[in-house]
Amino acid sequence: MHLSDTVNSSPEGKIKLREAYKAAPLTIQSIAQKANVSEDTVKRLLGTKECPNGVQRWAVENIAKVLNIKPTDIVNYKDWYPQLIPPEFEIVIKDKTQRFCGRGFVFKSIQEFLKNHNSGYFQIIGDAGMGKSAIAAHYVLNNPETICFFNIRAEGKNRPDSFLRLIRQQLTQRFQMPDLADADLSNLLTTASGKLSAWESLVIIVDALDEVDQEGNGNLLYLPTFLPEKVYFILTRRPFNSEEKRLNISPSVAYQELDLRKYGQNSNDDVKEYIWQLLNSGEYQQGLQQWIQQQNHISKTDFVENITAKSQNNFMYLRFVLPAIAEGFYNDKPLDQLPVGLQGYYESHWRLMVRTTKDLPRNKIKIIYVMCTLNCAISREFIAKYSKQNDLTVEEVLKDWAQFLQKQENYEPPRYRFYHESFRDFLQRQDIVQAAGVSLPGISAEVADNMTEGLKL
């Protein structure tokens, strides 16, 4: 963003501007003189004069300052702040914000924290599947000036060097900062803080802090102990003990936690809203209604109440189970036999996939565990090579387990990875490993041997 870039006032902004100068009270001429702009510039923003090429940003800032309002009162918020999302996170943000609803209590708490503190850390805590990443993604979309970093273990985007590089890139883009390639995070934030207007703040979202890969005992991602004024971090992570926290900050820096597990009724209401949304959506409406009609005298309200209870306020559960119901996966099961909770869903799917025949399909199980071992997205070709299975078997596995996988079509050929780390955690549970009859160290060693033979992702 450059001060010489041009913008246009929004319809609401024209009204706000007119109300502000009348309340001052000032005339168009006096506004122009105080803001060091032409009268025509003020008229263009008011909409009383044509504005085909827009008005320069510096002029909007000067006028807003004279009237004691914000530039974003005149110009649409998302036009004033171009989206800063790095290409690396566009897919995950788009995916996580599909059908997003609710969570108003979280955003209200964030806004109160920003309002009541000069700087600080706000940390959102919750179990796998409770919607932490979706909250982070939704905040970024609705606050385009926000700087963001999403830790994605499966893609190797979870190390301090990647974090610093992408944060530096976004800060440079927003503030037109000079080349600070050698600056550490604290210096970058100090420089950025000095470029904030009086009405602005700098918010940095960091998602999935628990997925960071970093040696030593220092702060995760080397997050600063001190923060400059008007600089805030919003962090998300799974529950942790004192040793895992790794966020030592100065007593002078504000810190607040919001534990989603303590907001059961709020989450319960949001879960119901999500279920109703899918019940009325074109994609799943017919399939869900047909399944409900097959049950014994169950209304839509009964369905919503029962699925809400079974979900245990877990949105990942809903993401898996509701489409599965709509697609006929549970046509032979009544409502009371649907799985309970995210782990219950994983277990029911696992039993169905590995115990439909007398013997475990070990060649297919091996494919799943090869993908579990690799901490990256991988093409079908390389899945076959690492697992030493034929292409047809790999294709069958990718189809059977599609709901747990994310297909990344921006690569050629497409690559696959587990949609959520909680499923990888489930596969690595000792009882599941034993039931599968596999050796995780053995599979890891075999994959490593293949790598040394020159295979590259």
C-alpha positions as a printed Julia matrix, in Angstrom:
457×3 Matrix{Float64}:
   0.0     0.0     0.0
   1.28    3.45   -0.98
  -0.17    6.76    0.16
  -0.35    7.72   -3.5
  -2.64    4.78   -4.3
  -6.22    5.74   -5.04
  -9.43    4.58   -3.38
 -13.14    5.42   -3.59
 -15.63    6.2    -0.85
 -18.31    3.63   -0.15
 -22.05    4.48   -0.18
 -22.01    4.3     3.63
 -18.81    6.35    3.66
 -20.44    9.2     1.73
 -23.19    9.37    4.35
 -20.69    9.19    7.23
 -18.55   11.93    5.71
 -21.56   14.21    5.22
 -22.73   13.65    8.8
 -19.23   14.25   10.17
 -18.61   17.6     8.49
 -22.08   18.87    9.38
 -21.59   17.84   13.03
 -18.15   19.54   13.18
 -19.57   22.0    11.92
 -17.38   22.69    8.9
 -17.87   23.61    5.27
 -16.4    21.82    2.28
 -14.08   24.77    1.82
 -12.82   24.72    5.41
 -12.31   20.93    5.33
 -10.24   21.29    2.16
  -8.11   24.02    3.7
  -7.47   22.13    6.95
  -6.72   18.86    5.12
  -4.56   20.54    2.48
  -6.63   19.09   -0.36
  -8.79   20.59   -3.07
 -12.51   21.18   -2.65
 -13.06   18.87   -5.62
 -11.36   16.07   -3.67
 -13.86   16.47   -0.82
 -16.75   16.58   -3.31
 -15.53   13.39   -4.99
 -15.61   11.57   -1.67
 -19.07   13.01   -0.93
 -20.29   11.79   -4.31
 -21.31   15.25   -5.52
 -18.6    15.22   -8.17
 -17.62   12.36  -10.47
 -14.64   10.34   -9.29
 -13.55    8.0   -12.12
  -9.95    7.68  -10.91
 -10.44    7.65   -7.15
  -8.84    9.79   -4.45
  -5.32    9.33   -3.15
  -5.04    7.61    0.22
  -3.1    10.44    1.86
  -5.96   12.83    1.06
  -8.51   10.51    2.66
  -6.31   10.23    5.77
  -6.0    14.03    6.04
  -9.75   14.56    5.68
 -10.52   11.83    8.21
  -8.07   13.39   10.68
  -9.71   16.8    10.34
 -13.15   15.3    11.04
 -11.9    13.0    13.82
 -13.05    9.86   12.02
 -11.19    6.92   10.5
 -10.34    6.54    6.8
 -12.26    3.25    6.95
 -15.36    5.26    7.9
 -15.12    6.79    4.43
 -13.67    3.93    2.38
 -14.86    0.34    2.61
 -12.66   -1.53    5.11
 -11.63   -4.2     2.61
 -10.86   -1.59   -0.06
  -8.66    0.37    2.34
  -6.72   -2.75    3.32
  -5.9    -5.03    0.38
  -5.83   -8.68    1.44
  -2.36   -9.75    2.6
  -2.87  -13.53    2.64
   0.28  -15.29    1.37
  -0.39  -17.77   -1.46
   0.82  -20.54    0.86
  -2.28  -20.11    3.03
  -4.99  -19.3     0.48
  -6.21  -22.89    0.19
  -6.36  -23.57    3.93
  -8.2   -20.3     4.62
 -10.71  -20.96    1.86
 -11.27  -24.5     3.12
 -11.6   -23.55    6.79
 -14.1   -20.75    6.15
 -16.57  -22.72    4.04
 -19.93  -22.71    5.85
 -18.38  -20.89    8.8
 -20.96  -19.79   11.34
 -21.21  -18.65   14.93
 -18.25  -18.15   17.29
 -19.4   -14.63   18.02
 -18.35  -14.97   21.66
 -14.75  -15.57   20.55
 -14.58  -12.52   18.29
 -16.21  -10.37   20.96
 -13.55  -11.44   23.48
 -10.8   -10.64   20.98
 -12.19   -7.17   20.31
 -12.47   -6.43   24.03
  -8.86   -7.54   24.53
  -7.63   -5.28   21.72
  -9.65   -2.4    23.1
  -8.53   -2.78   26.71
  -4.79   -3.37   26.25
  -1.98   -1.47   24.54
  -0.48   -4.72   23.24
  -0.48   -8.38   24.17
  -1.05  -12.06   23.5
  -4.53  -13.57   23.19
  -4.46  -17.37   23.08
  -7.38  -19.59   21.97
  -7.22  -23.13   23.33
  -9.3   -26.12   22.29
  -9.26  -29.81   21.49
  -8.76  -31.1    17.95
 -11.78  -30.31   15.8
 -13.21  -27.52   17.95
 -12.75  -24.97   15.16
  -9.6   -23.1    16.18
  -8.19  -22.9    12.66
 -11.58  -21.89   11.27
 -11.77  -19.06   13.8
  -8.28  -17.88   12.8
  -9.09  -18.1     9.07
 -12.4   -16.26    9.47
 -10.72  -13.47   11.43
  -8.12  -13.03    8.68
 -10.77  -12.86    5.93
 -12.8   -10.27    7.81
  -9.8    -8.19    8.88
  -7.66   -7.96    5.73
  -4.94   -5.9     7.41
  -4.17   -8.87    9.68
  -0.81  -10.61    9.32
  -1.11  -14.4     9.51
   0.79  -17.66    9.73
  -0.81  -21.11    9.73
   1.4   -23.9    11.04
   0.81  -26.92    8.8
   2.93  -29.84    9.92
   1.98  -32.02    6.97
   3.37  -29.44    4.54
   6.48  -28.57    6.53
   5.22  -25.04    7.2
   5.86  -25.13   10.91
   9.39  -23.9    11.52
  10.7   -20.54   12.78
  12.49  -19.74    9.51
   9.29  -20.13    7.45
   7.37  -18.13   10.03
   9.82  -15.22   10.03
  10.05  -15.16    6.23
   6.29  -14.95    5.7
   5.7   -12.49    8.54
   8.44  -10.25    7.12
   6.88  -10.52    3.66
   3.45   -9.41    4.88
   4.78   -6.6     7.06
   6.78   -5.26    4.13
   3.7    -5.39    1.91
   1.46   -3.61    4.41
   3.85   -0.92    5.59
   6.15   -0.55    2.56
   9.09   -1.14    4.89
  12.67   -1.08    3.61
  14.61   -4.28    3.09
  14.99   -5.79    6.55
  16.21   -9.23    5.52
  18.48   -9.54    8.55
  16.04   -8.14   11.13
  14.67  -10.43   13.81
  11.0   -10.48   14.73
  11.3    -7.95   17.56
  12.98   -5.39   15.3
  10.43   -5.99   12.55
   7.57   -5.37   14.95
   9.18   -2.24   16.35
   9.63   -0.83   12.85
   6.06   -1.71   11.88
   4.66   -0.24   15.1
   6.28    3.08   14.27
   4.4     3.21   10.97
   0.94    2.73   12.49
  -1.46    5.64   12.3
  -2.99    6.82   15.57
  -6.18    4.82   14.93
  -4.46    1.63   13.68
  -3.15   -1.51   15.35
  -1.14   -4.52   14.15
  -2.72   -7.93   14.73
  -0.82  -11.13   13.9
  -2.68  -14.46   13.82
  -0.63  -17.61   14.45
  -2.6   -20.84   14.12
  -1.77  -24.3    15.53
   1.13  -23.34   17.75
   1.2   -26.96   18.97
   2.38  -28.07   15.51
   5.59  -26.01   15.58
   8.79  -27.98   14.94
  11.51  -26.25   16.92
  14.36  -27.45   19.07
  15.41  -25.9    22.37
  13.39  -24.4    25.18
  12.85  -20.87   23.9
   9.5   -19.36   22.99
   7.8   -21.2    20.14
   8.63  -19.44   16.86
  10.79  -17.16   19.03
   7.78  -15.01   19.84
   8.99  -11.82   21.58
   9.03  -11.4    25.34
   8.15   -7.71   24.9
   5.74   -6.2    22.37
   5.67   -2.64   21.01
   2.53   -0.58   21.54
  -0.53   -1.53   19.47
   0.97   -4.9    18.45
  -1.08   -8.0    19.26
  -0.71  -11.72   18.68
  -3.74  -14.01   18.48
  -2.58  -17.6    18.93
  -4.45  -20.89   18.64
  -3.34  -24.26   19.96
  -4.44  -27.51   21.58
  -4.41  -27.84   25.39
  -0.92  -27.92   26.89
   0.92  -28.4    30.18
   3.34  -25.89   31.66
   6.36  -27.47   29.94
   4.71  -27.29   26.51
   3.51  -23.69   26.77
   6.84  -22.14   25.76
   5.54  -18.6    25.84
   7.51  -16.61   28.39
   6.59  -12.94   28.27
   7.21   -9.86   30.35
   4.71   -9.11   33.15
   4.13   -5.79   31.4
   2.68   -7.56   28.34
  -1.02   -8.41   28.57
  -1.95  -12.08   28.22
  -5.37  -13.73   28.06
  -6.56  -17.26   27.34
  -9.91  -18.31   25.94
 -10.46  -22.05   26.44
 -13.21  -23.23   24.09
 -13.87  -26.19   26.38
 -15.23  -23.78   29.0
 -17.81  -22.33   26.63
 -19.98  -25.4    26.22
 -23.33  -23.65   25.77
 -21.93  -21.13   23.27
 -20.36  -23.92   21.24
 -23.55  -25.97   21.53
 -25.54  -23.14   19.97
 -22.98  -22.74   17.17
 -23.04  -26.48   16.44
 -26.83  -26.39   16.07
 -26.56  -23.44   13.71
 -24.02  -25.36   11.62
 -26.25  -28.44   11.41
 -29.27  -26.37   10.37
 -27.1   -24.72    7.72
 -26.25  -28.08    6.15
 -29.85  -29.27    6.45
 -30.88  -26.32    4.3
 -27.93  -26.36    1.91
 -28.34  -27.46   -1.68
 -25.41  -29.87   -1.52
 -26.55  -32.0     1.41
 -30.21  -31.08    1.93
 -31.76  -33.94   -0.05
 -29.5   -36.68    1.32
 -29.95  -35.6     4.93
 -33.71  -35.28    4.61
 -34.0   -38.73    3.01
 -32.03  -40.28    5.87
 -34.2   -38.49    8.47
 -37.35  -39.76    6.74
 -36.04  -43.33    6.98
 -35.89  -43.07   10.77
 -38.88  -43.71   13.01
 -40.81  -40.48   13.48
 -37.75  -38.22   13.85
 -38.23  -34.54   13.1
 -35.5   -32.24   11.86
 -35.38  -30.68   15.31
 -34.88  -34.15   16.87
 -32.11  -34.79   14.37
 -30.36  -31.52   15.2
 -30.6   -32.15   18.94
 -29.28  -35.71   18.68
 -26.41  -34.9    16.31
 -25.45  -31.96   18.52
 -25.19  -34.27   21.52
 -23.2   -36.88   19.59
 -20.81  -34.28   18.2
 -19.64  -33.28   21.68
 -19.35  -29.74   20.28
 -16.78  -30.88   17.74
 -17.0   -29.27   14.31
 -14.62  -31.77   12.73
 -17.1   -34.5    13.7
 -19.84  -32.58   11.9
 -17.67  -32.06    8.85
 -17.2   -35.82    8.54
 -20.51  -37.27    9.76
 -23.1   -35.0     8.11
 -21.77  -35.47    4.54
 -21.4   -39.2     5.25
 -25.08  -39.39    6.25
 -26.11  -37.41    3.16
 -24.08  -39.67    0.89
 -25.65  -42.87    2.26
 -22.73  -44.08    4.36
 -25.06  -44.74    7.32
 -28.17  -45.93    5.49
 -28.09  -49.21    7.43
 -27.72  -47.53   10.84
 -30.41  -45.85   12.96
 -29.8   -42.58   14.75
 -28.84  -44.18   18.07
 -26.06  -46.19   16.38
 -24.24  -43.24   14.88
 -20.74  -42.73   16.34
 -20.23  -40.41   19.29
 -17.48  -37.78   19.2
 -14.6   -37.36   16.79
 -12.64  -40.34   18.12
 -15.8   -42.43   17.93
 -16.2   -41.5    14.29
 -12.61  -42.38   13.48
 -13.02  -45.74   15.21
 -16.29  -46.61   13.46
 -14.85  -45.74   10.06
 -11.68  -47.68   10.84
 -13.63  -50.79   11.81
 -15.71  -50.59    8.66
 -12.71  -50.16    6.38
 -10.43  -52.81    7.87
 -12.87  -55.45    9.08
 -15.26  -55.87    6.18
 -13.29  -58.93    5.14
 -12.11  -61.86    7.19
  -8.5   -60.73    6.99
  -7.25  -57.19    7.31
  -6.41  -55.7     3.89
  -2.78  -55.27    4.92
  -1.62  -53.85    1.61
  -4.14  -51.03    1.96
  -3.37  -50.52    5.63
   0.29  -50.14    4.73
  -0.57  -47.39    2.26
  -2.41  -45.45    4.97
   0.5   -45.8     7.39
   3.05  -44.76    4.77
   1.03  -41.56    4.35
   0.89  -41.27    8.14
   4.68  -41.52    8.38
   5.35  -38.85    5.77
   4.93  -35.31    7.1
   4.18  -33.82    3.71
   1.72  -33.87    0.85
   2.61  -36.6    -1.65
   1.5   -37.59   -5.16
  -0.23  -40.88   -5.95
   2.85  -42.01   -7.87
   5.12  -41.62   -4.87
   2.6   -43.16   -2.49
   2.81  -46.27   -4.68
   6.62  -46.19   -4.72
   7.03  -45.68   -0.97
   4.43  -48.32   -0.07
   5.51  -50.68   -2.87
   1.89  -51.19   -3.88
   0.41  -51.0    -7.36
  -1.34  -47.91   -8.69
  -4.79  -49.52   -8.65
  -4.58  -50.36   -4.95
  -3.39  -46.84   -4.13
  -6.27  -45.39   -6.15
  -8.75  -47.53   -4.22
  -7.34  -46.36   -0.89
  -7.44  -42.7    -1.91
 -11.08  -43.13   -2.93
 -12.1   -45.08    0.2
 -10.43  -42.61    2.55
 -11.2   -39.46    0.55
 -13.07  -37.78    3.4
  -9.91  -37.84    5.53
  -7.66  -36.52    2.78
  -7.06  -33.17    1.19
  -6.32  -33.28   -2.51
  -4.04  -30.43   -3.49
  -4.76  -29.81   -7.16
  -2.48  -26.79   -7.4
   0.34  -29.32   -7.86
   0.91  -31.35  -11.01
   0.32  -34.19  -10.46
  -2.03  -33.57   -7.49
  -0.78  -34.36   -4.0
  -2.58  -35.81   -1.0
  -2.26  -35.32    2.75
  -4.4   -35.98    5.81
  -7.04  -33.29    6.19
  -6.48  -32.94    9.92
  -3.65  -33.85   12.27
  -6.15  -35.45   14.66
  -6.59  -38.35   12.22
  -2.84  -38.9    12.1
  -2.85  -38.89   15.91
  -5.64  -41.49   15.87
  -3.7   -43.77   13.52
  -0.7   -43.61   15.83
  -2.67  -44.66   18.9
  -1.13  -47.83   20.28
  -4.35  -49.86   20.17
  -5.01  -48.86   16.56
  -1.43  -49.66   15.53
  -1.72  -53.08   17.18
  -5.07  -53.77   15.53
  -3.61  -52.8    12.17
  -0.71  -55.2    12.69
   1.91  -52.74   11.5
   5.25  -51.57   12.84
   5.6   -47.81   12.72
   9.41  -47.95   13.14
   9.53  -50.55   10.38
   7.48  -48.43    7.98
   9.53  -45.34    8.82
  12.74  -47.24    8.12
  11.39  -48.56    4.83
  10.36  -45.08    3.72
  13.79  -43.73    4.7
  15.48  -46.49    2.69
  13.43  -45.57   -0.37
  14.42  -41.94    0.03
  18.09  -42.8     0.07
  17.6   -44.6    -3.23
  17.01  -41.26   -4.88
  13.25  -40.93   -4.69
  12.21  -37.33   -4.3
   8.83  -35.81   -3.55
